[in-house]
Amino acid sequence: MAAATEPHTRLEAVREQVRQACARVGRDPAQVRLIGVSKTRDADEVITAVRCGLSDLGENYAQELVAKAQAVAAAGLTPRWHFLGGLQTNKVRLLVPVVTGIQSVDRPSLIDELARRADPGSPIEVFIEVNVGDESQKAGCAPADTADLCRRVLAVPALRLAGLMCVPPVDDDPEASRPYFRFLREHRDSLRRDLRLHEETLAGLSMGMSGDFQAAIEEGATTVRVGTLLFGPRPPRIVEP
Ligand SMILES: *Cc1c(COP(=O)(O)O)cnc(C)c1O
């Protein structure tokens, strides 16, 4: 039955590609977290994927994440949820009780709101999103602003500074993303040095999507965010003006 086996086959295929990319550069696949990006997919598809062994899910819209997380929890499943999209400060309150992490933190007002809402008893993983391609239509801070944002996150006990995230300019060739991935890794390394960070703080690199996650792993990604390859092509979303 295709419906029962397909998601499992897709997940295994992606995991195999993760292993192969790790093998090429001598990395341990256990050090790469696979987030299944489930935006636009319905809760049943997510439930199937979680039953196949997917443990991390990513979403771009706050209400969509919260509704899906509730439906998945009602099925007795508790994957980790990660927020990846453009975030309005008034949505932080909805997300905080539900998410493990927010990967699209790119401005001080968002950190202030997270500081107000987050619970020090269960700190939220924060990734600072960096606009690596200097694209005006994209989210993410300028590289020059990253250090200040990191310091602000470090000052909040209820937040854990987990790493940097990027979405490079769209390109069909995965090799086109590689210089951006390398830039993000070097940027993280220099921030860790300048801010004298140790161990797990700012150790993460969330980079790589369906088209380029293998290149991202070769360049040091610790989290890859894969939608299409796991869930199939997405129906087009109506984009708000
Ligand atoms: C949609 C999305 C992804 C997944 O994209 P695919 O190409 O479908 O794998 C990853 N990261 C972010 C931030 C996204 O918005």
PDB file of C-alpha atoms and ligand atoms in Angstrom:
ATOM      1  CA  MET A   1       0.000   0.000   0.000  1.00  0.00           C
ATOM      2  CA  ALA A   2       1.618   3.179  -1.220  1.00  0.00           C
ATOM      3  CA  ALA A   3       0.047   5.358   1.469  1.00  0.00           C
ATOM      4  CA  ALA A   4       1.628   3.283   4.236  1.00  0.00           C
ATOM      5  CA  THR A   5       5.060   2.717   2.734  1.00  0.00           C
ATOM      6  CA  GLU A   6       5.812   5.879   0.831  1.00  0.00           C
ATOM      7  CA  PRO A   7       6.544   8.221   3.745  1.00  0.00           C
ATOM      8  CA  HIS A   8       8.743   5.561   5.312  1.00  0.00           C
ATOM      9  CA  THR A   9      10.661   5.077   2.056  1.00  0.00           C
ATOM     10  CA  ARG A  10      11.151   8.817   1.638  1.00  0.00           C
ATOM     11  CA  LEU A  11      12.389   9.234   5.183  1.00  0.00           C
ATOM     12  CA  GLU A  12      14.839   6.374   4.763  1.00  0.00           C
ATOM     13  CA  ALA A  13      16.086   7.820   1.464  1.00  0.00           C
ATOM     14  CA  VAL A  14      16.764  11.199   3.073  1.00  0.00           C
ATOM     15  CA  ARG A  15      18.453   9.560   6.073  1.00  0.00           C
ATOM     16  CA  GLU A  16      20.661   7.602   3.669  1.00  0.00           C
ATOM     17  CA  GLN A  17      21.660  10.817   1.894  1.00  0.00           C
ATOM     18  CA  VAL A  18      22.466  12.369   5.275  1.00  0.00           C
ATOM     19  CA  ARG A  19      24.700   9.381   6.063  1.00  0.00           C
ATOM     20  CA  GLN A  20      26.427   9.601   2.684  1.00  0.00           C
ATOM     21  CA  ALA A  21      27.099  13.330   3.021  1.00  0.00           C
ATOM     22  CA  CYS A  22      28.490  12.748   6.528  1.00  0.00           C
ATOM     23  CA  ALA A  23      30.680   9.911   5.270  1.00  0.00           C
ATOM     24  CA  ARG A  24      32.202  12.126   2.577  1.00  0.00           C
ATOM     25  CA  VAL A  25      33.549  14.521   5.192  1.00  0.00           C
ATOM     26  CA  GLY A  26      34.085  12.169   8.123  1.00  0.00           C
ATOM     27  CA  ARG A  27      31.203  13.414  10.257  1.00  0.00           C
ATOM     28  CA  ASP A  28      28.960  11.428  12.592  1.00  0.00           C
ATOM     29  CA  PRO A  29      25.339  11.340  11.267  1.00  0.00           C
ATOM     30  CA  ALA A  30      24.123  11.470  14.872  1.00  0.00           C
ATOM     31  CA  GLN A  31      25.377  15.079  14.899  1.00  0.00           C
ATOM     32  CA  VAL A  32      22.897  16.122  12.185  1.00  0.00           C
ATOM     33  CA  ARG A  33      19.291  16.751  13.159  1.00  0.00           C
ATOM     34  CA  LEU A  34      16.705  16.260  10.436  1.00  0.00           C
ATOM     35  CA  ILE A  35      13.728  18.621  10.652  1.00  0.00           C
ATOM     36  CA  GLY A  36      10.815  17.613   8.449  1.00  0.00           C
ATOM     37  CA  VAL A  37       9.256  20.827   7.158  1.00  0.00           C
ATOM     38  CA  SER A  38       5.528  20.131   7.196  1.00  0.00           C
ATOM     39  CA  LYS A  39       4.120  23.518   6.152  1.00  0.00           C
ATOM     40  CA  THR A  40       0.913  23.127   4.066  1.00  0.00           C
ATOM     41  CA  ARG A  41       0.721  19.374   4.871  1.00  0.00           C
ATOM     42  CA  ASP A  42      -2.206  18.215   6.963  1.00  0.00           C
ATOM     43  CA  ALA A  43      -1.970  16.716  10.430  1.00  0.00           C
ATOM     44  CA  ASP A  44      -2.578  13.166   9.176  1.00  0.00           C
ATOM     45  CA  GLU A  45       0.500  13.335   6.944  1.00  0.00           C
ATOM     46  CA  VAL A  46       2.524  14.586   9.881  1.00  0.00           C
ATOM     47  CA  ILE A  47       1.185  11.814  12.123  1.00  0.00           C
ATOM     48  CA  THR A  48       2.206   9.213   9.538  1.00  0.00           C
ATOM     49  CA  ALA A  49       5.693  10.695   9.257  1.00  0.00           C
ATOM     50  CA  VAL A  50       6.133  10.771  13.039  1.00  0.00           C
ATOM     51  CA  ARG A  51       5.009   7.156  13.294  1.00  0.00           C
ATOM     52  CA  CYS A  52       7.703   6.369  10.686  1.00  0.00           C
ATOM     53  CA  GLY A  53      10.277   7.839  13.063  1.00  0.00           C
ATOM     54  CA  LEU A  54      10.506  11.553  12.209  1.00  0.00           C
ATOM     55  CA  SER A  55      11.059  13.327  15.529  1.00  0.00           C
ATOM     56  CA  ASP A  56      11.416  16.986  14.521  1.00  0.00           C
ATOM     57  CA  LEU A  57       8.995  19.133  12.548  1.00  0.00           C
ATOM     58  CA  GLY A  58       9.268  22.648  11.198  1.00  0.00           C
ATOM     59  CA  GLU A  59       6.561  25.162  10.319  1.00  0.00           C
ATOM     60  CA  ASN A  60       6.454  28.727   8.959  1.00  0.00           C
ATOM     61  CA  TYR A  61       3.146  30.035  10.273  1.00  0.00           C
ATOM     62  CA  ALA A  62       2.378  30.274  13.987  1.00  0.00           C
ATOM     63  CA  GLN A  63      -1.307  29.333  13.890  1.00  0.00           C
ATOM     64  CA  GLU A  64      -0.621  26.451  11.512  1.00  0.00           C
ATOM     65  CA  LEU A  65       2.083  25.103  13.820  1.00  0.00           C
ATOM     66  CA  VAL A  66      -0.064  25.346  16.941  1.00  0.00           C
ATOM     67  CA  ALA A  67      -3.100  23.697  15.314  1.00  0.00           C
ATOM     68  CA  LYS A  68      -1.000  20.864  13.892  1.00  0.00           C
ATOM     69  CA  ALA A  69       0.875  20.319  17.145  1.00  0.00           C
ATOM     70  CA  GLN A  70      -2.470  19.951  18.930  1.00  0.00           C
ATOM     71  CA  ALA A  71      -3.777  17.443  16.393  1.00  0.00           C
ATOM     72  CA  VAL A  72      -0.562  15.434  16.532  1.00  0.00           C
ATOM     73  CA  ALA A  73      -0.575  15.487  20.351  1.00  0.00           C
ATOM     74  CA  ALA A  74      -4.196  14.282  20.295  1.00  0.00           C
ATOM     75  CA  ALA A  75      -2.916  11.225  18.389  1.00  0.00           C
ATOM     76  CA  GLY A  76      -0.577  10.565  21.313  1.00  0.00           C
ATOM     77  CA  LEU A  77       2.590  11.795  19.576  1.00  0.00           C
ATOM     78  CA  THR A  78       4.991  14.431  20.860  1.00  0.00           C
ATOM     79  CA  PRO A  79       7.581  15.352  18.226  1.00  0.00           C
ATOM     80  CA  ARG A  80       9.674  18.486  18.691  1.00  0.00           C
ATOM     81  CA  TRP A  81       8.309  21.550  16.862  1.00  0.00           C
ATOM     82  CA  HIS A  82      10.523  24.250  15.389  1.00  0.00           C
ATOM     83  CA  PHE A  83       9.393  27.597  14.052  1.00  0.00           C
ATOM     84  CA  LEU A  84      11.165  28.656  10.837  1.00  0.00           C
ATOM     85  CA  GLY A  85       9.164  31.503   9.357  1.00  0.00           C
ATOM     86  CA  GLY A  86       8.854  35.244   9.521  1.00  0.00           C
ATOM     87  CA  LEU A  87       7.624  35.964  13.038  1.00  0.00           C
ATOM     88  CA  GLN A  88       5.472  38.828  14.248  1.00  0.00           C
ATOM     89  CA  THR A  89       6.030  39.684  17.897  1.00  0.00           C
ATOM     90  CA  ASN A  90       2.337  39.193  18.663  1.00  0.00           C
ATOM     91  CA  LYS A  91       2.623  35.504  17.685  1.00  0.00           C
ATOM     92  CA  VAL A  92       5.412  34.712  20.146  1.00  0.00           C
ATOM     93  CA  ARG A  93       2.895  34.122  22.947  1.00  0.00           C
ATOM     94  CA  LEU A  94       1.189  31.375  20.887  1.00  0.00           C
ATOM     95  CA  LEU A  95       4.418  29.593  20.052  1.00  0.00           C
ATOM     96  CA  VAL A  96       6.266  29.638  23.347  1.00  0.00           C
ATOM     97  CA  PRO A  97       4.280  26.866  25.075  1.00  0.00           C
ATOM     98  CA  VAL A  98       4.551  24.576  22.041  1.00  0.00           C
ATOM     99  CA  VAL A  99       7.947  24.888  20.376  1.00  0.00           C
ATOM    100  CA  THR A 100      11.379  23.487  21.161  1.00  0.00           C
ATOM    101  CA  GLY A 101      13.025  26.198  19.135  1.00  0.00           C
ATOM    102  CA  ILE A 102      12.644  29.308  17.015  1.00  0.00           C
ATOM    103  CA  GLN A 103      15.069  29.480  14.098  1.00  0.00           C
ATOM    104  CA  SER A 104      14.087  32.817  12.607  1.00  0.00           C
ATOM    105  CA  VAL A 105      15.092  35.293  15.310  1.00  0.00           C
ATOM    106  CA  ASP A 106      16.429  38.367  13.549  1.00  0.00           C
ATOM    107  CA  ARG A 107      15.727  41.488  15.593  1.00  0.00           C
ATOM    108  CA  PRO A 108      15.864  42.863  19.144  1.00  0.00           C
ATOM    109  CA  SER A 109      12.085  43.331  19.534  1.00  0.00           C
ATOM    110  CA  LEU A 110      11.577  39.599  18.991  1.00  0.00           C
ATOM    111  CA  ILE A 111      14.154  38.751  21.659  1.00  0.00           C
ATOM    112  CA  ASP A 112      12.501  41.187  24.094  1.00  0.00           C
ATOM    113  CA  GLU A 113       9.129  39.539  23.534  1.00  0.00           C
ATOM    114  CA  LEU A 114      10.624  36.049  23.908  1.00  0.00           C
ATOM    115  CA  ALA A 115      12.239  37.194  27.156  1.00  0.00           C
ATOM    116  CA  ARG A 116       8.817  38.266  28.421  1.00  0.00           C
ATOM    117  CA  ARG A 117       7.060  35.037  27.436  1.00  0.00           C
ATOM    118  CA  ALA A 118       9.548  32.188  27.723  1.00  0.00           C
ATOM    119  CA  ASP A 119       9.725  29.954  30.786  1.00  0.00           C
ATOM    120  CA  PRO A 120      13.194  29.615  32.385  1.00  0.00           C
ATOM    121  CA  GLY A 121      12.107  26.117  33.446  1.00  0.00           C
ATOM    122  CA  SER A 122      12.112  25.017  29.799  1.00  0.00           C
ATOM    123  CA  PRO A 123      14.386  27.301  27.801  1.00  0.00           C
ATOM    124  CA  ILE A 124      13.691  27.830  24.102  1.00  0.00           C
ATOM    125  CA  GLU A 125      16.395  27.119  21.544  1.00  0.00           C
ATOM    126  CA  VAL A 126      17.098  30.271  19.569  1.00  0.00           C
ATOM    127  CA  PHE A 127      18.778  30.365  16.180  1.00  0.00           C
ATOM    128  CA  ILE A 128      19.688  33.780  14.812  1.00  0.00           C
ATOM    129  CA  GLU A 129      18.688  33.959  11.156  1.00  0.00           C
ATOM    130  CA  VAL A 130      21.315  35.646   8.997  1.00  0.00           C
ATOM    131  CA  ASN A 131      20.457  37.132   5.613  1.00  0.00           C
ATOM    132  CA  VAL A 132      23.538  35.661   3.936  1.00  0.00           C
ATOM    133  CA  GLY A 133      22.648  36.754   0.413  1.00  0.00           C
ATOM    134  CA  ASP A 134      21.867  40.354   1.426  1.00  0.00           C
ATOM    135  CA  GLU A 135      18.420  39.966  -0.200  1.00  0.00           C
ATOM    136  CA  SER A 136      16.098  42.829   0.707  1.00  0.00           C
ATOM    137  CA  GLN A 137      12.915  40.719   0.461  1.00  0.00           C
ATOM    138  CA  LYS A 138      14.238  38.097   2.869  1.00  0.00           C
ATOM    139  CA  ALA A 139      14.158  37.762   6.632  1.00  0.00           C
ATOM    140  CA  GLY A 140      17.351  37.566   8.635  1.00  0.00           C
ATOM    141  CA  CYS A 141      19.731  40.082  10.141  1.00  0.00           C
ATOM    142  CA  ALA A 142      22.789  41.550   8.479  1.00  0.00           C
ATOM    143  CA  PRO A 143      25.962  39.664   9.458  1.00  0.00           C
ATOM    144  CA  ALA A 144      27.219  42.824  11.173  1.00  0.00           C
ATOM    145  CA  ASP A 145      24.235  42.709  13.570  1.00  0.00           C
ATOM    146  CA  THR A 146      24.608  39.097  14.660  1.00  0.00           C
ATOM    147  CA  ALA A 147      26.943  39.700  17.594  1.00  0.00           C
ATOM    148  CA  ASP A 148      24.572  42.205  19.198  1.00  0.00           C
ATOM    149  CA  LEU A 149      21.609  39.841  18.809  1.00  0.00           C
ATOM    150  CA  CYS A 150      23.647  36.992  20.298  1.00  0.00           C
ATOM    151  CA  ARG A 151      24.530  39.094  23.340  1.00  0.00           C
ATOM    152  CA  ARG A 152      20.869  39.925  23.852  1.00  0.00           C
ATOM    153  CA  VAL A 153      19.876  36.260  23.721  1.00  0.00           C
ATOM    154  CA  LEU A 154      22.692  35.313  26.101  1.00  0.00           C
ATOM    155  CA  ALA A 155      21.305  37.784  28.653  1.00  0.00           C
ATOM    156  CA  VAL A 156      17.982  35.915  28.882  1.00  0.00           C
ATOM    157  CA  PRO A 157      18.023  32.784  31.057  1.00  0.00           C
ATOM    158  CA  ALA A 158      14.867  31.417  29.405  1.00  0.00           C
ATOM    159  CA  LEU A 159      16.582  31.363  26.007  1.00  0.00           C
ATOM    160  CA  ARG A 160      19.378  29.100  24.834  1.00  0.00           C
ATOM    161  CA  LEU A 161      21.577  30.498  22.060  1.00  0.00           C
ATOM    162  CA  ALA A 162      21.642  27.385  19.872  1.00  0.00           C
ATOM    163  CA  GLY A 163      23.145  28.596  16.613  1.00  0.00           C
ATOM    164  CA  LEU A 164      22.797  30.444  13.315  1.00  0.00           C
ATOM    165  CA  MET A 165      20.338  29.752  10.516  1.00  0.00           C
ATOM    166  CA  CYS A 166      20.271  30.800   6.864  1.00  0.00           C
ATOM    167  CA  VAL A 167      18.247  30.447   3.664  1.00  0.00           C
ATOM    168  CA  PRO A 168      20.630  31.211   0.771  1.00  0.00           C
ATOM    169  CA  PRO A 169      19.397  32.766  -2.506  1.00  0.00           C
ATOM    170  CA  VAL A 170      17.265  30.340  -4.533  1.00  0.00           C
ATOM    171  CA  ASP A 171      19.253  28.429  -7.126  1.00  0.00           C
ATOM    172  CA  ASP A 172      18.716  25.053  -8.816  1.00  0.00           C
ATOM    173  CA  ASP A 173      22.384  24.210  -8.413  1.00  0.00           C
ATOM    174  CA  PRO A 174      23.201  23.045  -4.859  1.00  0.00           C
ATOM    175  CA  GLU A 175      26.787  24.161  -5.386  1.00  0.00           C
ATOM    176  CA  ALA A 176      25.557  27.762  -5.582  1.00  0.00           C
ATOM    177  CA  SER A 177      24.572  27.522  -1.895  1.00  0.00           C
ATOM    178  CA  ARG A 178      27.932  26.186  -0.745  1.00  0.00           C
ATOM    179  CA  PRO A 179      29.735  29.559  -0.389  1.00  0.00           C
ATOM    180  CA  TYR A 180      26.835  30.823   1.760  1.00  0.00           C
ATOM    181  CA  PHE A 181      26.979  27.727   3.961  1.00  0.00           C
ATOM    182  CA  ARG A 182      30.725  28.170   4.335  1.00  0.00           C
ATOM    183  CA  PHE A 183      30.209  31.837   5.180  1.00  0.00           C
ATOM    184  CA  LEU A 184      27.693  30.953   7.909  1.00  0.00           C
ATOM    185  CA  ARG A 185      30.083  28.421   9.436  1.00  0.00           C
ATOM    186  CA  GLU A 186      32.976  30.895   9.457  1.00  0.00           C
ATOM    187  CA  HIS A 187      30.690  33.593  10.848  1.00  0.00           C
ATOM    188  CA  ARG A 188      29.647  31.273  13.679  1.00  0.00           C
ATOM    189  CA  ASP A 189      33.249  30.353  14.415  1.00  0.00           C
ATOM    190  CA  SER A 190      34.327  33.969  14.654  1.00  0.00           C
ATOM    191  CA  LEU A 191      31.341  34.882  16.866  1.00  0.00           C
ATOM    192  CA  ARG A 192      32.166  32.002  19.192  1.00  0.00           C
ATOM    193  CA  ARG A 193      35.716  33.305  19.437  1.00  0.00           C
ATOM    194  CA  ASP A 194      34.794  36.983  19.852  1.00  0.00           C
ATOM    195  CA  LEU A 195      32.081  36.302  22.423  1.00  0.00           C
ATOM    196  CA  ARG A 196      34.188  33.620  24.140  1.00  0.00           C
ATOM    197  CA  LEU A 197      31.443  31.030  23.927  1.00  0.00           C
ATOM    198  CA  HIS A 198      32.002  27.444  24.915  1.00  0.00           C
ATOM    199  CA  GLU A 199      30.554  24.006  24.392  1.00  0.00           C
ATOM    200  CA  GLU A 200      26.966  23.945  23.164  1.00  0.00           C
ATOM    201  CA  THR A 201      26.415  27.709  23.020  1.00  0.00           C
ATOM    202  CA  LEU A 202      26.034  28.880  19.418  1.00  0.00           C
ATOM    203  CA  ALA A 203      27.373  25.509  18.248  1.00  0.00           C
ATOM    204  CA  GLY A 204      24.530  24.904  15.782  1.00  0.00           C
ATOM    205  CA  LEU A 205      24.225  25.640  12.087  1.00  0.00           C
ATOM    206  CA  SER A 206      20.728  25.244  10.643  1.00  0.00           C
ATOM    207  CA  MET A 207      21.238  25.203   6.887  1.00  0.00           C
ATOM    208  CA  GLY A 208      20.271  23.096   3.905  1.00  0.00           C
ATOM    209  CA  MET A 209      16.861  22.300   2.391  1.00  0.00           C
ATOM    210  CA  SER A 210      15.672  19.612  -0.067  1.00  0.00           C
ATOM    211  CA  GLY A 211      17.833  20.934  -2.899  1.00  0.00           C
ATOM    212  CA  ASP A 212      21.085  21.497  -1.053  1.00  0.00           C
ATOM    213  CA  PHE A 213      21.158  19.714   2.323  1.00  0.00           C
ATOM    214  CA  GLN A 214      24.005  17.423   1.310  1.00  0.00           C
ATOM    215  CA  ALA A 215      26.262  20.381   0.495  1.00  0.00           C
ATOM    216  CA  ALA A 216      25.153  21.960   3.795  1.00  0.00           C
ATOM    217  CA  ILE A 217      26.182  18.851   5.757  1.00  0.00           C
ATOM    218  CA  GLU A 218      29.533  18.808   4.004  1.00  0.00           C
ATOM    219  CA  GLU A 219      29.963  22.425   5.158  1.00  0.00           C
ATOM    220  CA  GLY A 220      29.063  21.669   8.763  1.00  0.00           C
ATOM    221  CA  ALA A 221      25.247  21.842   9.126  1.00  0.00           C
ATOM    222  CA  THR A 222      24.019  20.438  12.446  1.00  0.00           C
ATOM    223  CA  THR A 223      20.363  20.849  11.459  1.00  0.00           C
ATOM    224  CA  VAL A 224      18.894  20.389   7.985  1.00  0.00           C
ATOM    225  CA  ARG A 225      15.341  21.431   7.124  1.00  0.00           C
ATOM    226  CA  VAL A 226      13.788  19.181   4.514  1.00  0.00           C
ATOM    227  CA  GLY A 227      10.218  19.569   3.238  1.00  0.00           C
ATOM    228  CA  THR A 228       9.635  18.540  -0.368  1.00  0.00           C
ATOM    229  CA  LEU A 229      11.802  15.418  -0.301  1.00  0.00           C
ATOM    230  CA  LEU A 230       9.937  14.069   2.726  1.00  0.00           C
ATOM    231  CA  PHE A 231       6.378  15.203   2.091  1.00  0.00           C
ATOM    232  CA  GLY A 232       6.271  15.686  -1.682  1.00  0.00           C
ATOM    233  CA  PRO A 233       5.835  18.896  -3.690  1.00  0.00           C
ATOM    234  CA  ARG A 234       3.777  21.574  -1.961  1.00  0.00           C
ATOM    235  CA  PRO A 235       0.604  23.042  -3.370  1.00  0.00           C
ATOM    236  CA  PRO A 236       1.296  26.726  -4.119  1.00  0.00           C
ATOM    237  CA  ARG A 237       0.398  28.964  -1.220  1.00  0.00           C
ATOM    238  CA  ILE A 238      -1.435  32.209  -1.772  1.00  0.00           C
ATOM    239  CA  VAL A 239       1.179  34.814  -0.939  1.00  0.00           C
ATOM    240  CA  GLU A 240      -0.034  37.869   0.885  1.00  0.00           C
ATOM    241  CA  PRO A 241       0.956  41.158  -0.771  1.00  0.00           C
TER     242      PRO A 241
HETATM  243  C1  LIG B   1       9.985  25.601   3.257  1.00  0.00           C
HETATM  244  C2  LIG B   1      11.245  25.729   4.017  1.00  0.00           C
HETATM  245  C3  LIG B   1      12.159  24.664   4.069  1.00  0.00           C
HETATM  246  C4  LIG B   1      11.996  23.369   3.318  1.00  0.00           C
HETATM  247  O1  LIG B   1      12.069  23.560   1.941  1.00  0.00           O
HETATM  248  P1  LIG B   1      12.128  22.335   0.910  1.00  0.00           P
HETATM  249  O2  LIG B   1      12.817  22.898  -0.258  1.00  0.00           O
HETATM  250  O3  LIG B   1      10.729  21.922   0.641  1.00  0.00           O
HETATM  251  O4  LIG B   1      12.908  21.244   1.561  1.00  0.00           O
HETATM  252  C5  LIG B   1      13.288  24.848   4.849  1.00  0.00           C
HETATM  253  N1  LIG B   1      13.516  25.986   5.540  1.00  0.00           N
HETATM  254  C6  LIG B   1      12.658  27.024   5.520  1.00  0.00           C
HETATM  255  C7  LIG B   1      12.956  28.252   6.302  1.00  0.00           C
HETATM  256  C8  LIG B   1      11.508  26.925   4.742  1.00  0.00           C
HETATM  257  O5  LIG B   1      10.676  27.978   4.697  1.00  0.00           O
END
